[in-house]
Amino acid sequence: MKGSAMDTAPDFELIKDAYAIIDGIPETAIDLDQLVSARGETLEHGTVCSPAGWLAQHPAFNAAGLTLSDDDSRLQLSGEEPRDPAAILAQVFRLQPMDARHLFADRMTYTLGDDSGLSDKRLWLREVREFLKQHGQLDADFEEHLETRGPFAEPANPAEIRAI
C-alpha cells in the first residue's frame, strides 16, 4: 500500500525554521559556494558557511542528526558514511532530491550570472520563499514577518558593492 502524500510532503515548518536561522546570520557570513569557507575564533566571529553549513552547526539541526564532518568538508547525518549532500538535506527536510539540490545550490544556480546586487544570503532567502510560495506555505504571519524588514538588513558597505 502506498503512503499518503502527507508522509512525503516536505517538512515546511523545518524549512521555515531554517529560513529564520539563516535570516539571523550576517550577510557577510554566508557564502553559497562552500560548506565552510572560513573558521573564525568563535562561530559568531569570522566563520563563513553556506546555509547548509550553518544549519549543520545549529543545535536544532544537530538534534535531528545533521552535523559537519570533523574537517568541515562534508555534511553528515547521524554520523553515517559520507553521502551526497542533497540526499542528506532531502532526508532532513523530507524534500525530493531535486528540490534539495536546488534549495542548497551554489550561487550560479540562482543568478545564472546576474546577481542583481543581492548578497548570497538574500538570494537564498528569496529561493526559499519562492519554494514555500509554490507549495502554498507562505501564510500571512510569515509574510508579515518578512515585510517588516527592509530588503537589506545591514547598511551597505561601499567596499563590498561590486560594480554593476
Short mmCIF file of C-alpha atoms in Angstrom, two decimals:
data_model
loop_
_atom_site.label_atom_id
_atom_site.label_comp_id
_atom_site.label_asym_id
_atom_site.label_seq_id
_atom_site.Cartn_x
_atom_site.Cartn_y
_atom_site.Cartn_z
CA MET A 1 0.00 0.00 0.00
CA LYS A 2 1.35 3.41 -0.91
CA GLY A 3 1.92 6.02 1.77
CA SER A 4 -0.28 9.09 1.63
CA ALA A 5 1.01 12.34 0.22
CA MET A 6 1.30 13.61 3.78
CA ASP A 7 4.09 11.12 4.55
CA THR A 8 6.21 12.51 1.78
CA ALA A 9 5.31 16.20 1.98
CA PRO A 10 8.30 18.42 2.76
CA ASP A 11 8.70 19.44 6.40
CA PHE A 12 7.62 23.04 5.79
CA GLU A 13 7.90 24.01 9.47
CA LEU A 14 11.53 22.86 9.49
CA ILE A 15 12.18 24.76 6.26
CA LYS A 16 10.72 27.89 7.91
CA ASP A 17 12.95 27.28 10.94
CA ALA A 18 15.95 27.05 8.60
CA TYR A 19 14.85 30.30 6.97
CA ALA A 20 14.64 32.05 10.34
CA ILE A 21 18.08 30.75 11.38
CA ILE A 22 19.76 31.92 8.16
CA ASP A 23 17.85 35.20 8.30
CA GLY A 24 19.57 35.88 11.64
CA ILE A 25 23.10 35.39 10.32
CA PRO A 26 25.02 38.42 8.99
CA GLU A 27 25.17 38.71 5.20
CA THR A 28 28.96 38.60 5.19
CA ALA A 29 28.96 35.22 6.96
CA ILE A 30 27.09 33.41 4.18
CA ASP A 31 28.78 32.02 1.08
CA LEU A 32 26.67 29.80 -1.16
CA ASP A 33 29.66 28.22 -2.85
CA GLN A 34 31.33 26.42 0.05
CA LEU A 35 30.03 24.43 3.01
CA VAL A 36 32.57 26.15 5.28
CA SER A 37 34.87 28.69 3.69
CA ALA A 38 36.26 30.32 6.83
CA ARG A 39 36.56 29.43 10.51
CA GLY A 40 36.63 32.29 13.00
CA GLU A 41 37.79 32.39 16.61
CA THR A 42 34.20 31.66 17.56
CA LEU A 43 31.18 30.69 15.49
CA GLU A 44 29.99 34.31 15.68
CA HIS A 45 33.32 35.87 14.67
CA GLY A 46 34.79 35.17 11.28
CA THR A 47 33.06 31.91 10.40
CA VAL A 48 31.65 31.84 6.86
CA CYS A 49 29.42 28.99 5.69
CA SER A 50 26.74 28.11 3.18
CA PRO A 51 23.18 27.85 4.55
CA ALA A 52 23.63 24.06 4.86
CA GLY A 53 26.93 24.60 6.70
CA TRP A 54 25.28 26.93 9.20
CA LEU A 55 22.33 24.60 9.74
CA ALA A 56 24.71 21.70 10.39
CA GLN A 57 26.09 23.68 13.35
CA HIS A 58 22.73 24.69 14.81
CA PRO A 59 21.54 22.80 17.93
CA ALA A 60 18.06 22.18 16.47
CA PHE A 61 19.53 20.52 13.39
CA ASN A 62 22.23 18.73 15.39
CA ALA A 63 19.38 17.18 17.39
CA ALA A 64 17.98 15.88 14.07
CA GLY A 65 21.38 14.31 13.33
CA LEU A 66 22.73 16.89 10.86
CA THR A 67 26.39 17.73 11.52
CA LEU A 68 29.62 18.64 9.75
CA SER A 69 32.48 16.17 9.38
CA ASP A 70 35.46 16.81 11.68
CA ASP A 71 37.34 18.61 8.91
CA ASP A 72 34.28 20.74 7.91
CA SER A 73 34.37 19.33 4.36
CA ARG A 74 31.14 17.30 4.35
CA LEU A 75 27.65 17.15 5.74
CA GLN A 76 26.84 14.11 7.82
CA LEU A 77 23.59 12.65 9.02
CA SER A 78 23.77 10.79 12.34
CA GLY A 79 27.48 10.17 11.72
CA GLU A 80 26.83 7.89 8.72
CA GLU A 81 29.30 7.36 5.92
CA PRO A 82 29.53 10.34 3.54
CA ARG A 83 26.66 10.70 1.11
CA ASP A 84 25.60 13.24 -1.45
CA PRO A 85 24.77 16.45 0.48
CA ALA A 86 21.49 16.81 -1.44
CA ALA A 87 20.45 13.31 -0.30
CA ILE A 88 21.19 14.23 3.32
CA LEU A 89 19.26 17.50 3.11
CA ALA A 90 16.42 15.78 1.26
CA GLN A 91 16.15 13.35 4.18
CA VAL A 92 16.31 16.05 6.87
CA PHE A 93 13.65 18.25 5.21
CA ARG A 94 11.68 15.40 3.54
CA LEU A 95 12.37 17.04 0.17
CA GLN A 96 12.64 15.48 -3.26
CA PRO A 97 16.37 15.24 -4.04
CA MET A 98 15.89 17.66 -6.95
CA ASP A 99 14.34 20.25 -4.60
CA ALA A 100 17.08 19.74 -2.01
CA ARG A 101 19.70 20.19 -4.72
CA HIS A 102 18.05 23.44 -5.80
CA LEU A 103 17.42 24.89 -2.33
CA PHE A 104 21.01 24.24 -1.26
CA ALA A 105 22.74 25.10 -4.52
CA ASP A 106 25.65 27.37 -5.35
CA ARG A 107 25.27 30.99 -6.35
CA MET A 108 25.34 30.36 -10.12
CA THR A 109 22.22 28.19 -9.84
CA TYR A 110 20.23 31.15 -8.55
CA THR A 111 21.72 34.00 -10.55
CA LEU A 112 22.62 32.45 -13.90
CA GLY A 113 25.36 35.04 -13.99
CA ASP A 114 23.19 38.02 -12.97
CA ASP A 115 23.27 38.63 -9.26
CA SER A 116 21.11 41.80 -9.33
CA GLY A 117 23.31 43.01 -6.49
CA LEU A 118 21.80 40.59 -3.97
CA SER A 119 24.03 39.03 -1.32
CA ASP A 120 24.26 35.24 -1.10
CA LYS A 121 22.04 35.42 1.98
CA ARG A 122 19.31 37.40 0.18
CA LEU A 123 19.45 35.11 -2.84
CA TRP A 124 19.00 32.03 -0.66
CA LEU A 125 16.16 33.56 1.36
CA ARG A 126 14.43 34.53 -1.90
CA GLU A 127 14.70 30.95 -3.23
CA VAL A 128 13.29 29.51 -0.02
CA ARG A 129 10.39 32.00 -0.05
CA GLU A 130 9.65 31.07 -3.68
CA PHE A 131 9.67 27.38 -2.76
CA LEU A 132 7.29 27.98 0.16
CA LYS A 133 5.07 30.11 -2.07
CA GLN A 134 4.89 27.43 -4.77
CA HIS A 135 3.69 24.99 -2.12
CA GLY A 136 1.10 27.36 -0.64
CA GLN A 137 3.09 27.69 2.58
CA LEU A 138 3.56 31.46 2.75
CA ASP A 139 0.94 32.21 5.36
CA ALA A 140 0.06 35.76 6.34
CA ASP A 141 2.07 35.66 9.59
CA PHE A 142 5.21 34.56 7.79
CA GLU A 143 4.71 37.14 5.01
CA GLU A 144 4.07 39.91 7.53
CA HIS A 145 7.22 38.99 9.45
CA LEU A 146 9.18 39.27 6.20
CA GLU A 147 7.64 42.54 5.12
CA THR A 148 8.55 44.32 8.33
CA ARG A 149 12.20 44.11 7.27
CA GLY A 150 13.89 46.14 4.61
CA PRO A 151 15.47 44.34 1.67
CA PHE A 152 18.90 44.86 3.24
CA ALA A 153 19.29 44.34 6.96
CA GLU A 154 22.76 45.82 7.34
CA PRO A 155 23.90 49.14 5.91
CA ALA A 156 25.72 48.50 2.65
CA ASN A 157 29.47 48.64 2.91
CA PRO A 158 30.64 50.52 -0.22
CA ALA A 159 33.79 48.40 -0.32
CA GLU A 160 31.68 45.26 -0.77
CA ILE A 161 29.43 46.55 -3.53
CA ARG A 162 30.53 45.23 -6.88
CA ALA A 163 30.32 47.43 -9.95
CA ILE A 164 27.20 46.61 -11.95
#
